[in-house]
mmCIF file of C-alpha atoms and ligand atoms in Angstrom:
data_model
loop_
_atom_site.group_PDB
_atom_site.id
_atom_site.type_symbol
_atom_site.label_atom_id
_atom_site.label_comp_id
_atom_site.label_asym_id
_atom_site.label_seq_id
_atom_site.Cartn_x
_atom_site.Cartn_y
_atom_site.Cartn_z
ATOM 1 C CA UNK A 1 135.787 100.274 70.646
ATOM 2 C CA UNK A 2 138.551 101.218 73.068
ATOM 3 C CA UNK A 3 138.053 101.468 76.810
ATOM 4 C CA UNK A 4 135.235 103.936 77.565
ATOM 5 C CA UNK A 5 136.365 107.234 79.077
ATOM 6 C CA UNK A 6 133.266 107.478 81.269
ATOM 7 C CA UNK A 7 130.132 105.495 82.107
ATOM 8 C CA UNK A 8 127.275 107.986 81.863
ATOM 9 C CA UNK A 9 124.803 105.743 80.036
ATOM 10 C CA UNK A 10 124.790 102.081 79.112
ATOM 11 C CA UNK A 11 125.530 103.048 75.507
ATOM 12 C CA UNK A 12 129.005 104.200 76.558
ATOM 13 C CA UNK A 13 129.730 100.467 76.218
ATOM 14 C CA UNK A 14 129.358 98.480 73.044
ATOM 15 C CA UNK A 15 127.579 95.120 73.110
ATOM 16 C CA UNK A 16 130.803 93.140 73.361
ATOM 17 C CA UNK A 17 132.097 95.219 76.271
ATOM 18 C CA UNK A 18 128.793 94.858 78.081
ATOM 19 C CA UNK A 19 128.694 91.095 77.584
ATOM 20 C CA UNK A 20 132.317 90.759 78.761
ATOM 21 C CA UNK A 21 131.578 92.917 81.786
ATOM 22 C CA UNK A 22 128.617 90.724 82.782
ATOM 23 C CA UNK A 23 130.671 87.553 82.475
ATOM 24 C CA UNK A 24 133.447 89.146 84.526
ATOM 25 C CA UNK A 25 130.928 90.208 87.194
ATOM 26 C CA UNK A 26 129.885 86.568 87.602
ATOM 27 C CA UNK A 27 133.549 85.568 87.956
ATOM 28 C CA UNK A 28 134.224 88.334 90.514
ATOM 29 C CA UNK A 29 131.190 87.153 92.497
ATOM 30 C CA UNK A 30 132.563 83.608 92.545
ATOM 31 C CA UNK A 31 135.978 84.869 93.680
ATOM 32 C CA UNK A 32 134.468 87.005 96.433
ATOM 33 C CA UNK A 33 132.341 84.120 97.701
ATOM 34 C CA UNK A 34 135.344 81.787 97.663
ATOM 35 C CA UNK A 35 137.204 84.280 99.848
ATOM 36 C CA UNK A 36 139.900 84.895 97.219
ATOM 37 C CA UNK A 37 141.836 88.071 97.870
ATOM 38 C CA UNK A 38 142.059 90.277 94.789
ATOM 39 C CA UNK A 39 143.203 93.853 95.282
ATOM 40 C CA UNK A 40 143.884 95.412 91.886
ATOM 41 C CA UNK A 41 142.992 98.933 93.054
ATOM 42 C CA UNK A 42 145.436 99.191 95.966
ATOM 43 C CA UNK A 43 146.173 102.831 96.598
ATOM 44 C CA UNK A 44 143.385 104.028 94.296
ATOM 45 C CA UNK A 45 140.615 106.313 95.513
ATOM 46 C CA UNK A 46 137.019 106.853 94.426
ATOM 47 C CA UNK A 47 135.125 110.095 95.038
ATOM 48 C CA UNK A 48 131.397 109.568 95.569
ATOM 49 C CA UNK A 49 129.159 112.596 95.028
ATOM 50 C CA UNK A 50 125.609 112.046 96.257
ATOM 51 C CA UNK A 51 122.962 114.720 95.742
ATOM 52 C CA UNK A 52 120.188 112.176 96.362
ATOM 53 C CA UNK A 53 119.751 109.432 98.963
ATOM 54 C CA UNK A 54 121.124 105.940 98.498
ATOM 55 C CA UNK A 55 121.602 102.655 100.287
ATOM 56 C CA UNK A 56 122.601 100.111 97.610
ATOM 57 C CA UNK A 57 124.671 102.383 95.394
ATOM 58 C CA UNK A 58 126.713 103.844 98.203
ATOM 59 C CA UNK A 59 127.370 100.574 99.982
ATOM 60 C CA UNK A 60 128.124 98.594 96.821
ATOM 61 C CA UNK A 61 130.657 101.131 95.556
ATOM 62 C CA UNK A 62 132.284 101.600 98.976
ATOM 63 C CA UNK A 63 132.429 97.883 99.667
ATOM 64 C CA UNK A 64 133.669 97.190 96.130
ATOM 65 C CA UNK A 65 136.509 99.695 96.450
ATOM 66 C CA UNK A 66 137.471 98.255 99.868
ATOM 67 C CA UNK A 67 137.443 94.685 98.524
ATOM 68 C CA UNK A 68 139.633 95.811 95.613
ATOM 69 C CA UNK A 69 142.153 97.232 98.096
ATOM 70 C CA UNK A 70 141.218 100.862 97.376
ATOM 71 C CA UNK A 71 139.318 103.535 99.228
ATOM 72 C CA UNK A 72 136.134 105.566 98.698
ATOM 73 C CA UNK A 73 135.216 109.029 99.949
ATOM 74 C CA UNK A 74 131.539 109.873 100.457
ATOM 75 C CA UNK A 75 130.756 113.488 99.531
ATOM 76 C CA UNK A 76 127.359 115.012 100.228
ATOM 77 C CA UNK A 77 126.234 118.505 99.226
ATOM 78 C CA UNK A 78 125.479 119.176 102.891
ATOM 79 C CA UNK A 79 129.120 119.342 103.761
ATOM 80 C CA UNK A 80 130.950 120.074 100.514
ATOM 81 C CA UNK A 81 131.182 123.324 98.573
ATOM 82 C CA UNK A 82 129.015 121.761 95.856
ATOM 83 C CA UNK A 83 126.064 122.370 98.142
ATOM 84 C CA UNK A 84 127.061 126.020 98.456
ATOM 85 C CA UNK A 85 127.072 126.602 94.734
ATOM 86 C CA UNK A 86 130.659 125.881 93.660
ATOM 87 C CA UNK A 87 130.340 125.240 89.914
ATOM 88 C CA UNK A 88 130.138 121.591 88.905
ATOM 89 C CA UNK A 89 132.961 122.151 86.387
ATOM 90 C CA UNK A 90 135.295 123.525 89.065
ATOM 91 C CA UNK A 91 134.430 120.654 91.387
ATOM 92 C CA UNK A 92 135.273 118.191 88.603
ATOM 93 C CA UNK A 93 138.610 119.889 87.912
ATOM 94 C CA UNK A 94 139.608 119.775 91.563
ATOM 95 C CA UNK A 95 138.323 116.338 92.566
ATOM 96 C CA UNK A 96 139.756 114.657 89.491
ATOM 97 C CA UNK A 97 143.257 115.880 90.411
ATOM 98 C CA UNK A 98 142.979 114.005 93.697
ATOM 99 C CA UNK A 99 141.081 110.791 93.071
ATOM 100 C CA UNK A 100 141.191 108.073 90.408
ATOM 101 C CA UNK A 101 137.493 107.667 89.615
ATOM 102 C CA UNK A 102 134.354 109.608 90.531
ATOM 103 C CA UNK A 103 130.744 108.496 90.770
ATOM 104 C CA UNK A 104 127.872 110.970 90.853
ATOM 105 C CA UNK A 105 124.210 110.652 91.760
ATOM 106 C CA UNK A 106 122.292 113.787 90.896
ATOM 107 C CA UNK A 107 119.177 115.266 89.284
ATOM 108 C CA UNK A 108 119.739 116.699 85.777
ATOM 109 C CA UNK A 109 121.613 114.370 83.459
ATOM 110 C CA UNK A 110 123.562 117.245 81.905
ATOM 111 C CA UNK A 111 125.254 117.745 85.280
ATOM 112 C CA UNK A 112 127.118 114.445 84.972
ATOM 113 C CA UNK A 113 127.958 115.296 81.361
ATOM 114 C CA UNK A 114 129.354 118.687 82.349
ATOM 115 C CA UNK A 115 131.249 117.096 85.230
ATOM 116 C CA UNK A 116 132.709 114.418 82.949
ATOM 117 C CA UNK A 117 133.735 117.006 80.360
ATOM 118 C CA UNK A 118 136.002 118.672 82.969
ATOM 119 C CA UNK A 119 137.244 115.515 84.687
ATOM 120 C CA UNK A 120 140.693 114.004 84.198
ATOM 121 C CA UNK A 121 139.457 110.643 85.499
ATOM 122 C CA UNK A 122 136.544 108.323 84.621
ATOM 123 C CA UNK A 123 133.106 109.458 85.797
ATOM 124 C CA UNK A 124 130.318 106.998 86.593
ATOM 125 C CA UNK A 125 126.638 107.927 86.512
ATOM 126 C CA UNK A 126 125.196 106.525 89.745
ATOM 127 C CA UNK A 127 121.666 107.714 88.780
ATOM 128 C CA UNK A 128 120.282 110.848 87.219
ATOM 129 C CA UNK A 129 116.691 111.808 86.434
ATOM 130 C CA UNK A 130 117.322 110.343 82.957
ATOM 131 C CA UNK A 131 119.291 107.108 83.479
ATOM 132 C CA UNK A 132 120.410 104.504 86.005
ATOM 133 C CA UNK A 133 122.961 102.471 84.038
ATOM 134 C CA UNK A 134 124.670 100.837 87.057
ATOM 135 C CA UNK A 135 121.379 99.187 87.996
ATOM 136 C CA UNK A 136 121.103 97.667 84.535
ATOM 137 C CA UNK A 137 124.511 96.030 84.925
ATOM 138 C CA UNK A 138 123.162 94.244 88.006
ATOM 139 C CA UNK A 139 119.826 93.376 86.414
ATOM 140 C CA UNK A 140 121.453 91.948 83.305
ATOM 141 C CA UNK A 141 123.971 89.986 85.375
ATOM 142 C CA UNK A 142 121.094 88.557 87.383
ATOM 143 C CA UNK A 143 119.160 87.489 84.300
ATOM 144 C CA UNK A 144 122.272 85.885 82.816
ATOM 145 C CA UNK A 145 122.921 83.925 86.025
ATOM 146 C CA UNK A 146 119.365 82.766 86.439
ATOM 147 C CA UNK A 147 118.222 82.125 82.877
ATOM 148 C CA UNK A 148 121.163 82.548 80.465
ATOM 149 C CA UNK A 149 121.458 84.932 77.525
ATOM 150 C CA UNK A 150 118.672 87.519 77.356
ATOM 151 C CA UNK A 151 119.007 87.930 73.569
ATOM 152 C CA UNK A 152 115.643 87.315 71.891
ATOM 153 C CA UNK A 153 113.747 87.240 75.214
ATOM 154 C CA UNK A 154 110.823 89.481 76.151
ATOM 155 C CA UNK A 155 110.974 91.935 79.040
ATOM 156 C CA UNK A 156 107.871 93.700 80.387
ATOM 157 C CA UNK A 157 108.384 97.081 82.020
ATOM 158 C CA UNK A 158 105.294 98.006 84.040
ATOM 159 C CA UNK A 159 105.015 101.574 85.336
ATOM 160 C CA UNK A 160 106.769 104.886 84.959
ATOM 161 C CA UNK A 161 108.752 105.749 81.827
ATOM 162 C CA UNK A 162 111.538 106.938 84.138
ATOM 163 C CA UNK A 163 115.328 106.702 84.490
ATOM 164 C CA UNK A 164 115.187 102.925 84.958
ATOM 165 C CA UNK A 165 112.886 102.502 81.976
ATOM 166 C CA UNK A 166 115.252 104.600 79.843
ATOM 167 C CA UNK A 167 118.169 102.393 80.823
ATOM 168 C CA UNK A 168 116.110 99.294 79.974
ATOM 169 C CA UNK A 169 115.567 100.754 76.506
ATOM 170 C CA UNK A 170 119.340 101.093 76.112
ATOM 171 C CA UNK A 171 119.857 97.547 77.388
ATOM 172 C CA UNK A 172 117.284 96.198 74.906
ATOM 173 C CA UNK A 173 119.242 97.764 72.060
ATOM 174 C CA UNK A 174 122.617 96.475 73.232
ATOM 175 C CA UNK A 175 121.597 92.987 74.312
ATOM 176 C CA UNK A 176 118.913 92.519 71.653
ATOM 177 C CA UNK A 177 115.819 91.715 73.689
ATOM 178 C CA UNK A 178 112.220 92.828 73.159
ATOM 179 C CA UNK A 179 110.933 95.416 75.603
ATOM 180 C CA UNK A 180 107.224 95.966 76.178
ATOM 181 C CA UNK A 181 106.490 99.067 78.201
ATOM 182 C CA UNK A 182 103.095 99.533 79.872
ATOM 183 C CA UNK A 183 102.633 103.006 81.302
ATOM 184 C CA UNK A 184 99.772 105.452 81.824
ATOM 185 C CA UNK A 185 99.280 108.336 79.416
ATOM 186 C CA UNK A 186 101.569 111.220 80.192
ATOM 187 C CA UNK A 187 104.239 109.013 81.807
ATOM 188 C CA UNK A 188 105.899 107.646 78.680
ATOM 189 C CA UNK A 189 109.661 107.357 78.281
ATOM 190 C CA UNK A 190 111.372 110.063 76.220
ATOM 191 C CA UNK A 191 110.361 110.053 72.553
ATOM 192 C CA UNK A 192 113.927 110.145 71.256
ATOM 193 C CA UNK A 193 114.776 106.975 73.192
ATOM 194 C CA UNK A 194 111.691 105.221 71.873
ATOM 195 C CA UNK A 195 112.742 106.220 68.389
ATOM 196 C CA UNK A 196 116.278 104.935 68.887
ATOM 197 C CA UNK A 197 114.925 101.637 70.205
ATOM 198 C CA UNK A 198 112.230 101.256 67.588
ATOM 199 C CA UNK A 199 111.861 97.696 66.376
ATOM 200 C CA UNK A 200 112.660 96.385 69.858
ATOM 201 C CA UNK A 201 110.322 98.516 71.949
ATOM 202 C CA UNK A 202 106.549 98.373 72.148
ATOM 203 C CA UNK A 203 104.534 100.947 74.078
ATOM 204 C CA UNK A 204 101.263 99.662 75.534
ATOM 205 C CA UNK A 205 98.636 100.793 78.030
ATOM 206 C CA UNK A 206 97.577 97.406 79.386
ATOM 207 C CA UNK A 207 99.992 95.789 81.892
ATOM 208 C CA UNK A 208 98.520 92.314 81.281
ATOM 209 C CA UNK A 209 99.131 92.641 77.568
ATOM 210 C CA UNK A 210 102.693 93.821 78.193
ATOM 211 C CA UNK A 211 103.357 90.905 80.535
ATOM 212 C CA UNK A 212 101.913 88.247 78.248
ATOM 213 C CA UNK A 213 104.453 85.459 77.860
ATOM 214 C CA UNK A 214 107.265 87.702 79.161
ATOM 215 C CA UNK A 215 110.508 86.215 80.467
ATOM 216 C CA UNK A 216 111.160 89.057 82.878
ATOM 217 C CA UNK A 217 108.775 91.501 84.566
ATOM 218 C CA UNK A 218 110.267 94.705 85.976
ATOM 219 C CA UNK A 219 108.855 97.675 87.786
ATOM 220 C CA UNK A 220 109.979 100.650 89.867
ATOM 221 C CA UNK A 221 108.487 103.183 92.255
ATOM 222 C CA UNK A 222 105.662 105.391 90.976
ATOM 223 C CA UNK A 223 107.332 108.552 92.260
ATOM 224 C CA UNK A 224 111.093 108.793 91.903
ATOM 225 C CA UNK A 225 113.464 110.873 93.998
ATOM 226 C CA UNK A 226 112.726 114.513 93.316
ATOM 227 C CA UNK A 227 109.030 113.813 92.547
ATOM 228 C CA UNK A 228 107.840 113.720 96.146
ATOM 229 C CA UNK A 229 105.310 116.492 95.518
ATOM 230 C CA UNK A 230 103.665 114.515 92.732
ATOM 231 C CA UNK A 231 103.153 111.464 94.928
ATOM 232 C CA UNK A 232 99.367 111.734 95.329
ATOM 233 C CA UNK A 233 98.708 112.453 91.677
ATOM 234 C CA UNK A 234 100.995 109.624 90.649
ATOM 235 C CA UNK A 235 99.371 107.143 93.018
ATOM 236 C CA UNK A 236 96.103 107.718 91.166
ATOM 237 C CA UNK A 237 97.626 107.645 87.694
ATOM 238 C CA UNK A 238 99.496 104.387 88.342
ATOM 239 C CA UNK A 239 96.812 102.517 90.317
ATOM 240 C CA UNK A 240 96.239 100.051 87.457
ATOM 241 C CA UNK A 241 99.994 99.485 86.964
ATOM 242 C CA UNK A 242 100.743 97.249 89.915
ATOM 243 C CA UNK A 243 102.742 94.066 89.420
ATOM 244 C CA UNK A 244 100.527 91.511 91.153
ATOM 245 C CA UNK A 245 99.700 87.807 90.865
ATOM 246 C CA UNK A 246 97.552 88.425 87.759
ATOM 247 C CA UNK A 247 100.436 90.170 85.950
ATOM 248 C CA UNK A 248 102.864 87.393 86.882
ATOM 249 C CA UNK A 249 100.326 84.771 85.771
ATOM 250 C CA UNK A 250 100.131 86.467 82.364
ATOM 251 C CA UNK A 251 103.933 86.234 82.050
ATOM 252 C CA UNK A 252 105.697 83.014 81.072
ATOM 253 C CA UNK A 253 105.887 80.219 83.683
ATOM 254 C CA UNK A 254 109.644 80.791 84.044
ATOM 255 C CA UNK A 255 109.344 84.573 84.308
ATOM 256 C CA UNK A 256 111.473 86.410 86.832
ATOM 257 C CA UNK A 257 110.509 89.540 88.743
ATOM 258 C CA UNK A 258 112.986 92.374 89.304
ATOM 259 C CA UNK A 259 112.846 95.747 91.058
ATOM 260 C CA UNK A 260 115.822 98.041 91.585
ATOM 261 C CA UNK A 261 114.608 98.817 95.141
ATOM 262 C CA UNK A 262 113.622 100.489 97.374
ATOM 263 C CA UNK A 263 110.117 99.049 96.809
ATOM 264 C CA UNK A 264 106.742 100.160 98.062
ATOM 265 C CA UNK A 265 104.787 96.987 98.764
ATOM 266 C CA UNK A 266 101.119 97.473 97.992
ATOM 267 C CA UNK A 267 101.865 100.166 95.398
ATOM 268 C CA UNK A 268 103.897 99.199 92.350
ATOM 269 C CA UNK A 269 104.255 95.585 93.523
ATOM 270 C CA UNK A 270 102.364 93.303 95.887
ATOM 271 C CA UNK A 271 104.055 91.592 98.820
ATOM 272 C CA UNK A 272 103.084 88.283 97.272
ATOM 273 C CA UNK A 273 105.135 88.995 94.143
ATOM 274 C CA UNK A 274 108.213 90.713 95.583
ATOM 275 C CA UNK A 275 108.543 88.139 98.361
ATOM 276 C CA UNK A 276 107.419 85.271 96.129
ATOM 277 C CA UNK A 277 109.312 82.525 94.274
ATOM 278 C CA UNK A 278 109.732 84.396 90.969
ATOM 279 C CA UNK A 279 111.342 87.411 92.607
ATOM 280 C CA UNK A 280 115.136 87.725 92.369
ATOM 281 C CA UNK A 281 115.386 91.171 93.951
ATOM 282 C CA UNK A 282 117.945 90.246 96.633
ATOM 283 C CA UNK A 283 120.284 88.608 94.146
ATOM 284 C CA UNK A 284 119.753 91.657 91.914
ATOM 285 C CA UNK A 285 120.682 93.996 94.768
ATOM 286 C CA UNK A 286 123.797 91.955 95.615
ATOM 287 C CA UNK A 287 124.874 92.045 91.988
ATOM 288 C CA UNK A 288 125.259 95.814 92.198
ATOM 289 C CA UNK A 289 128.478 95.027 94.061
ATOM 290 C CA UNK A 290 129.897 92.502 91.618
ATOM 291 C CA UNK A 291 128.913 94.222 88.382
ATOM 292 C CA UNK A 292 130.261 97.592 89.537
ATOM 293 C CA UNK A 293 133.562 95.945 90.456
ATOM 294 C CA UNK A 294 133.677 94.664 86.876
ATOM 295 C CA UNK A 295 132.902 98.198 85.703
ATOM 296 C CA UNK A 296 135.785 99.617 87.785
ATOM 297 C CA UNK A 297 138.143 97.077 86.238
ATOM 298 C CA UNK A 298 137.024 98.108 82.770
ATOM 299 C CA UNK A 299 137.358 101.849 83.443
ATOM 300 C CA UNK A 300 140.595 101.750 85.435
ATOM 301 C CA UNK A 301 142.588 98.681 84.514
ATOM 302 C CA UNK A 302 142.007 97.738 80.906
HETATM 303 N N1 CP B 1 118.648 100.681 93.388
HETATM 304 C C1 CP B 1 119.334 101.702 93.911
HETATM 305 O O1 CP B 1 120.006 102.452 93.213
HETATM 306 O O2 CP B 1 119.225 101.809 95.267
HETATM 307 P P1 CP B 1 119.751 103.007 96.175
HETATM 308 O O3 CP B 1 118.889 104.205 95.880
HETATM 309 O O4 CP B 1 119.568 102.503 97.580
HETATM 310 O O5 CP B 1 121.188 103.286 95.855
HETATM 311 N N1 NVA B 2 113.441 105.619 89.744
HETATM 312 C C1 NVA B 2 113.976 105.604 91.078
HETATM 313 C C2 NVA B 2 115.117 104.637 91.181
HETATM 314 C C3 NVA B 2 115.725 104.535 92.549
HETATM 315 C C4 NVA B 2 116.897 103.612 92.616
HETATM 316 C C5 NVA B 2 114.428 107.015 91.445
HETATM 317 O O1 NVA B 2 114.993 107.694 90.593
HETATM 318 O O2 NVA B 2 114.178 107.435 92.571
#
C-alpha cells in the first residue's frame, strides 16, 4: 500500500503501516523527552476544524505541529463561514489551497468524507459520530509500550457501541486481537462493522463475562458529544456497565485500564479504577501527541 491520501478511519492504513507508525510514535516520544530538536514540518501549516469541543485533540495537534516546526490554525464554526452554512465542499476547496493538512472534528462521518473528496491535502478525522481513529493510535501505542504486541490478546470494551467502540473493532482487525464488547440492548455497534470483524469480535451483555481474563479493559462515556439530551435515559440503560473493582478483578492480573477521556467518575468508571494502579489513562492521553506526530510524518513526509 502506498502512503494513505487521508486518515478518516483506521482502515486507511494497512497493518504494516499501523505497526510502523506505532513504533515511530515511541521513537518520537523518546526524542521529545530527550529534548532533541526535530522540525521536519518547518513552514507547513495545519488547519483544525472543530465542530465539537476538545481538550486533548486540539492541544496534541497544535503542540505537535509546533514541535515539528510548523503551525496550526484553530477554526471554530462560531467564527468561520462554516458555521454560517458555507458548503463543506467549498470550505475544503479553499482551505486546502492554503494549508498543508487539515483535521476535522464533526458529527456525521460523511462530512469528513465529503471534505476529503474536495481537498487537495491530507484530511485527518479527529472524531466523528462514527469513528475516533486518532485515539486508537494512542491506545495502541500505550499497550505496545506497557505490554508489548497486542496480537492474540483479549480486549474488553464495556459500554456504548459508539465511535470509540467502532474504532476498536477496526483495530482488532488490523492488529489481530480479540475484542469482547459488553453493551446494553439497543446500544450495539453498527452491524456492518460487527460483520466485518466477525471471528475477532464477540458481543455480550454481561460486563464480567466480557472482562474475564482480558488483557485490556476499555470504556468511554455513556453519552457522547451530541447525545446530551439522552443523558438521563442512557444513565439508566448503562447502570450495570460500570468498570469497577469487580470488573477489573475478573480481568487478567496484568490487565490495563484505558479511557479516551474525559471521564465521568462514578458513572462509566469508578475513581478506584481510573486512579488505580492498572490505569494508564495519563500515558494514553500523552500518547495522542506522539502518535499523531507519527501520523503527520506518514501523511506529509513519506
Ligand atoms: N480523547 C479525546 O479525544 O479528548 P478531547 O475530546 O479532549 O479531544
Ligand atoms: N465517545 C466520546 C469520545 C470523546 C473523546 C464522544 O464522542 O463524545
